[in-house]
mmCIF file of C-alpha atoms in Angstrom:
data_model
loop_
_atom_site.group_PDB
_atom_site.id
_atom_site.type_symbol
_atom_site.label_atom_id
_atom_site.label_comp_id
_atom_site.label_asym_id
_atom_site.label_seq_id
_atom_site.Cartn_x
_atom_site.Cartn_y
_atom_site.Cartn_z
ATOM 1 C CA UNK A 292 -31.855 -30.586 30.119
ATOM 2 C CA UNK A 293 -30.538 -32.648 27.108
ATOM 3 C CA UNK A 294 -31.730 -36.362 26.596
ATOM 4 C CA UNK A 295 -29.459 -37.744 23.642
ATOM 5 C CA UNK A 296 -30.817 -40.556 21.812
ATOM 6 C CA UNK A 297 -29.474 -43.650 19.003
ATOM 7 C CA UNK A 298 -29.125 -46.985 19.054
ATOM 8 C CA UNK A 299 -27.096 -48.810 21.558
ATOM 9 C CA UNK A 300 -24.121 -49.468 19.472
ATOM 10 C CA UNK A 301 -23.768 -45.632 18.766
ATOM 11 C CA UNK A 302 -23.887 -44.468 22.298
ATOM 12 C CA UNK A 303 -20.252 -44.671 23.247
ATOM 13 C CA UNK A 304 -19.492 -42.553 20.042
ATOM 14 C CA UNK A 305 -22.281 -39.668 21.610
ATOM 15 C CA UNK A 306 -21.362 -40.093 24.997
ATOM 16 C CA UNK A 307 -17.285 -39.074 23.383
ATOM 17 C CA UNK A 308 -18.682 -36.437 21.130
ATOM 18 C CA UNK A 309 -20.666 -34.823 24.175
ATOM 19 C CA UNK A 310 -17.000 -34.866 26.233
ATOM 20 C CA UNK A 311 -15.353 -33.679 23.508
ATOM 21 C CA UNK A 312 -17.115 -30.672 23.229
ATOM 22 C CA UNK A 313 -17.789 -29.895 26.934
ATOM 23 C CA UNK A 314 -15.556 -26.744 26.615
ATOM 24 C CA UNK A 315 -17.739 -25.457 23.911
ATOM 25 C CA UNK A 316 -21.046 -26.117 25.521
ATOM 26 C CA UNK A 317 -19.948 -24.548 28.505
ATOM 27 C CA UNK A 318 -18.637 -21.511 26.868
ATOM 28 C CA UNK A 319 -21.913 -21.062 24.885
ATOM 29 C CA UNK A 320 -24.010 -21.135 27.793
ATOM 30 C CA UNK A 321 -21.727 -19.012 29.606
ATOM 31 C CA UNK A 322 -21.952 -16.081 27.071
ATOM 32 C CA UNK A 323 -25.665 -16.759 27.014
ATOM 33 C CA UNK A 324 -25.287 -16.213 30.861
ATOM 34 C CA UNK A 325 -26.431 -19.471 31.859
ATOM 35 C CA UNK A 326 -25.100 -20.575 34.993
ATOM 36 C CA UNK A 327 -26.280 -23.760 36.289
ATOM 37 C CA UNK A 328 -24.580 -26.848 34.751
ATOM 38 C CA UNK A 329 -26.462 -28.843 31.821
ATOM 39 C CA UNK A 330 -28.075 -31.781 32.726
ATOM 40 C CA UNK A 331 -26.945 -34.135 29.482
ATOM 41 C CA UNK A 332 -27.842 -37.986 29.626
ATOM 42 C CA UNK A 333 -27.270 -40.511 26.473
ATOM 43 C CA UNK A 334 -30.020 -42.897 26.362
ATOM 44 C CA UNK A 335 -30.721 -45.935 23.849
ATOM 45 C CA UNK A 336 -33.886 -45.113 21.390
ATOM 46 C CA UNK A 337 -35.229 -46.963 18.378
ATOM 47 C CA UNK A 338 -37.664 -45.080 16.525
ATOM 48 C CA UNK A 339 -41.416 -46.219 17.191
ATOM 49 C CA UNK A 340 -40.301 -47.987 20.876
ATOM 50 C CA UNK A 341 -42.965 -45.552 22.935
ATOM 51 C CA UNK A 342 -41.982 -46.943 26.059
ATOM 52 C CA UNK A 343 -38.408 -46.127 25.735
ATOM 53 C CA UNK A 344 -39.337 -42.931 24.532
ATOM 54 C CA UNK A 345 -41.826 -42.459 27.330
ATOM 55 C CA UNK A 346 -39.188 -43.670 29.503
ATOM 56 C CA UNK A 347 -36.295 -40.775 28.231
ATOM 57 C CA UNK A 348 -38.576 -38.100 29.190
ATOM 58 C CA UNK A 349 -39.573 -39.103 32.391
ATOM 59 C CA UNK A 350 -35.664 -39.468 32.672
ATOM 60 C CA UNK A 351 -35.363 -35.523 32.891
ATOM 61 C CA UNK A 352 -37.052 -35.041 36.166
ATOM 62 C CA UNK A 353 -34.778 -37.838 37.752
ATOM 63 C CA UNK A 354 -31.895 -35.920 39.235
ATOM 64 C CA UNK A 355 -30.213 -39.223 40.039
ATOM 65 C CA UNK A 356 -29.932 -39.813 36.018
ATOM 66 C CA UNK A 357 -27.712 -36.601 35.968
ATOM 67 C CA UNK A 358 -24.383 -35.323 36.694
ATOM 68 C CA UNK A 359 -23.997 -31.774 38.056
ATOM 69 C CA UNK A 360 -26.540 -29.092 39.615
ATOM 70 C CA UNK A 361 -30.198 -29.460 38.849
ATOM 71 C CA UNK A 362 -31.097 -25.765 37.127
ATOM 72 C CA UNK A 363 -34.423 -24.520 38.602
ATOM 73 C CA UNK A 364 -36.180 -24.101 35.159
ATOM 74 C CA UNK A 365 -35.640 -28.127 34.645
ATOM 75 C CA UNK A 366 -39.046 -30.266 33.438
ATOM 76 C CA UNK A 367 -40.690 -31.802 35.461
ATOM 77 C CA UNK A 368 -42.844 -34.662 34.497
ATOM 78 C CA UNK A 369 -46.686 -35.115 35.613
ATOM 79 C CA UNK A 370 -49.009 -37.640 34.125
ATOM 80 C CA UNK A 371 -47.514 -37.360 30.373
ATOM 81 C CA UNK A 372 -46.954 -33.957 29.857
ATOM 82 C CA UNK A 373 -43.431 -31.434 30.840
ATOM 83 C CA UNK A 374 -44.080 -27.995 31.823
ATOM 84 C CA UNK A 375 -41.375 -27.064 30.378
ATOM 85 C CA UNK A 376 -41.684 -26.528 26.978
ATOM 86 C CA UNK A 377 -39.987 -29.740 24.382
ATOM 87 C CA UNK A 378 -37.747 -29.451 21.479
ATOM 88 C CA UNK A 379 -37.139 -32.498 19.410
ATOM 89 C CA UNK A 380 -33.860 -32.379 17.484
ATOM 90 C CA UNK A 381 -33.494 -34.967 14.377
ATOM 91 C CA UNK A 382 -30.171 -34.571 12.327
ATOM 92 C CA UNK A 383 -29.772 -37.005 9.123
ATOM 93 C CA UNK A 384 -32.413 -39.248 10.372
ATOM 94 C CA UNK A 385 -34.085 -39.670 7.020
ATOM 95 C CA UNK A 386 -31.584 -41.454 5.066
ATOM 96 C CA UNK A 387 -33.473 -45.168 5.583
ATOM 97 C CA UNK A 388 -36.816 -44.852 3.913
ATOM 98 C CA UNK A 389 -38.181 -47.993 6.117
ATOM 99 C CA UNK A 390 -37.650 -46.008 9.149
ATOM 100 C CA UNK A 391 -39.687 -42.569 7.388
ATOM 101 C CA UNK A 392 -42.955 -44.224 9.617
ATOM 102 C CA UNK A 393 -41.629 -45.426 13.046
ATOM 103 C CA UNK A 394 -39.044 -41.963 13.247
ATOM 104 C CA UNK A 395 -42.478 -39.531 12.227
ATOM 105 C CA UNK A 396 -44.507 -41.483 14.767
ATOM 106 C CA UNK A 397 -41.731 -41.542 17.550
ATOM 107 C CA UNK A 398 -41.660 -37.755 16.860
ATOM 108 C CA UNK A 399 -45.816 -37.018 16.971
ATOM 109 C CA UNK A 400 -45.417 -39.212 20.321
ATOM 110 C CA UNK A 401 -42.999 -36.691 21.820
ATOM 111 C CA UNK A 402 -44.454 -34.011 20.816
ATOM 112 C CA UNK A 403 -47.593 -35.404 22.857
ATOM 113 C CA UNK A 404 -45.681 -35.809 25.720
ATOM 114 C CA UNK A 405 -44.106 -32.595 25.466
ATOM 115 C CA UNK A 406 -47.415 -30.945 25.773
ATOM 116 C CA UNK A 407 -48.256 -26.895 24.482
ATOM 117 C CA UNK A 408 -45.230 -25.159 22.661
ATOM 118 C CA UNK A 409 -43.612 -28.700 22.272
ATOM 119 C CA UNK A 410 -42.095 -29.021 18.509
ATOM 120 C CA UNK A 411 -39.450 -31.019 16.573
ATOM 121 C CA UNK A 412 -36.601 -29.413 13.632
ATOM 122 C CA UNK A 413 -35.950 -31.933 11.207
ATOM 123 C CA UNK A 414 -32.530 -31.193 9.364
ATOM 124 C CA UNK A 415 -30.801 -33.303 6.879
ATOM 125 C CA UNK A 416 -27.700 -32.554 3.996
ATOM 126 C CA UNK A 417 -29.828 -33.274 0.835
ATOM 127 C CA UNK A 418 -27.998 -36.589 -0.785
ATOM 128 C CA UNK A 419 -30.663 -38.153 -2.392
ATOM 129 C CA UNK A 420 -33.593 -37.068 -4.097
ATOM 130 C CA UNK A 421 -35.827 -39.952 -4.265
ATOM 131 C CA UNK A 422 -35.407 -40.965 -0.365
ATOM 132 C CA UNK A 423 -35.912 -36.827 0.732
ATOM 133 C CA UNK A 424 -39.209 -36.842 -1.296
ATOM 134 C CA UNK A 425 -40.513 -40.570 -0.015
ATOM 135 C CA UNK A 426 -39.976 -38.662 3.631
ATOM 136 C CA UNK A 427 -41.708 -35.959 2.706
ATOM 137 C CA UNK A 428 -44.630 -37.630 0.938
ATOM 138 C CA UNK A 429 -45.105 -39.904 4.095
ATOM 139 C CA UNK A 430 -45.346 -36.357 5.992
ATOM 140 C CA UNK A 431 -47.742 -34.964 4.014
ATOM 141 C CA UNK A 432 -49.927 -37.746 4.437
ATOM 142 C CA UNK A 433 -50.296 -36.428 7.964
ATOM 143 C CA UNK A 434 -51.654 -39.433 9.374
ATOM 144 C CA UNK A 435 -49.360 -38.262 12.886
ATOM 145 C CA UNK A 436 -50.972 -35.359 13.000
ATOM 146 C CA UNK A 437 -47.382 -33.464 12.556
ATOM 147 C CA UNK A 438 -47.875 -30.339 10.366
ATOM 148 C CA UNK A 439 -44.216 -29.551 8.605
ATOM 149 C CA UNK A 440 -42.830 -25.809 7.925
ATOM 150 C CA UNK A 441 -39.802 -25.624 5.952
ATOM 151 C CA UNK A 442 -37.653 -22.797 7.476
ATOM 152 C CA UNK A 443 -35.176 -20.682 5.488
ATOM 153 C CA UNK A 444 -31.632 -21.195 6.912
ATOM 154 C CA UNK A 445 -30.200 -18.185 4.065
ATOM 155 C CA UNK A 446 -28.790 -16.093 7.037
ATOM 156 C CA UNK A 447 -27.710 -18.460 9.397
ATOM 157 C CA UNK A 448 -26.209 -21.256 6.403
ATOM 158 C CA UNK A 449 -24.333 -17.882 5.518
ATOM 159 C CA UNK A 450 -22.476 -17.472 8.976
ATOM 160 C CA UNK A 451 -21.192 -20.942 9.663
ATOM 161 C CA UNK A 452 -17.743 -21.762 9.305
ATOM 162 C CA UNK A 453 -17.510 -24.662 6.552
ATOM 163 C CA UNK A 454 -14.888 -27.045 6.225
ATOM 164 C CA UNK A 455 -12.909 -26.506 2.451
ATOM 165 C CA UNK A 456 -13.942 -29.813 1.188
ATOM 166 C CA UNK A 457 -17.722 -28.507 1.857
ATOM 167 C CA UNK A 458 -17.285 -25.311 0.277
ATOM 168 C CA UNK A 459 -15.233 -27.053 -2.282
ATOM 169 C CA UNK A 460 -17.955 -29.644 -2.687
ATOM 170 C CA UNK A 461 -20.572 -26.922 -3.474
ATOM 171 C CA UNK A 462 -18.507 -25.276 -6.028
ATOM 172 C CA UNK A 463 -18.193 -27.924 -7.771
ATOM 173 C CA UNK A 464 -21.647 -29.214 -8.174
ATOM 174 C CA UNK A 465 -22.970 -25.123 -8.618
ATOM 175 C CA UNK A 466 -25.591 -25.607 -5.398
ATOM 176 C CA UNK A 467 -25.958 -23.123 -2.758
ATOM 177 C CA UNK A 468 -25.725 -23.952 0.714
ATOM 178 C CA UNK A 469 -29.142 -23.335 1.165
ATOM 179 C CA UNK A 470 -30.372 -26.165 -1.206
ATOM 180 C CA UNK A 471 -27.700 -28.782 0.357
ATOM 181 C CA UNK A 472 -28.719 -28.314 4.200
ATOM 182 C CA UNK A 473 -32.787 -28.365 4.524
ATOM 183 C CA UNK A 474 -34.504 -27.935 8.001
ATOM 184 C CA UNK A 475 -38.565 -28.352 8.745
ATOM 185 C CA UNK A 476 -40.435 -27.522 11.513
ATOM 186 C CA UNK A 477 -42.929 -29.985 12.739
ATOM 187 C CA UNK A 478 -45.613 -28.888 14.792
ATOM 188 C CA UNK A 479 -48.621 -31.705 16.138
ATOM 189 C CA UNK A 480 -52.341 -29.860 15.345
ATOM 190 C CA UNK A 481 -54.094 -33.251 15.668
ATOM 191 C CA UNK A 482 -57.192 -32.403 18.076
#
């Protein structure tokens, strides 16, 4: 189960990327041997908006809110906790420094609802120094509760397929992939 979330005006771009690359989904779950059909639903979310939030989870246990067959390992939603175990995926969400607080508390809230096991990846392409280190100073200040793990992406950075101008890009400027694309693990360890 997939909820995806932005702000209204960006929705109809998701909801044509997520068509767009149906094949592909399909195909990777395939060779994973997945056979039941993703449940995918775009959903407005601003960052710090816990009802919304609250709202998107409790979204995944409504079979109405999805098209095709409802897998058997799907979450299911009691009080404010999934038994299924949550991962929280942010990509370039750090490039607006007022939004550092309302994103990390939007994420320690999911991670509460998500219950043991649940945890968030935080990726971003590294574009500006000052903003990247405002993020992570308002991390480490840990008043979420979110404890961050950066994880080394050496291997996988080293099998992707880039696009010339990336490569190009890199050359250029004499970084390595693996200091232009940064991932962190957040994990909640608040009592």
């Amino acid at each position: 189960d997939v909820v995806f979330t932005d702000l209204e005006v960006v929705l109809p771009l998701t909801r044509r990327n997520l068509q767009r690359n149906q094949e592909v989904i399909q195909a990777t779950r395939a060779a994973a041997g997945v056979r039941a059909s993703p449940r995918v639903l775009v959903q407005e979310l601003m960052f710090g908006d816990d009802a919304s939030l609250a709202a998107a989870v409790a979204r995944i246990d409504n079979e109405s809110d999805f098209d095709g067959a409802l897998p058997e390992s799907r979450a299911v939603v009691q009080g404010t906790q999934t038994q299924q175990r949550l991962l929280v995926l942010c990509s370039d969400c750090i490039w607006l420094p007022y939004l550092h607080e309302p994103l990390l508390k939007t994420i320690a809230a999911a991670l509460r609802l998500g219950g043991p096991g649940a945890f968030a990846l935080v990726a971003y392409q590294t574009r500006n120094a000052a903003i990247e280190k405002a993020f992570h100073s308002r991390l480490a200040s840990n008043t979420d509760g979110l404890l961050s793990t950066p994880l080394n992406l050496d291997a996988s950075l080293a099998r992707v397929q880039w696009p010339e101008q990336i490569l190009l890009g890199l050359s250029n400027g004499g970084r390595a992939l693996e200091d232009h694309f940064k991932v962190y693990r957040l994990d909640l360890v608040e009592a």
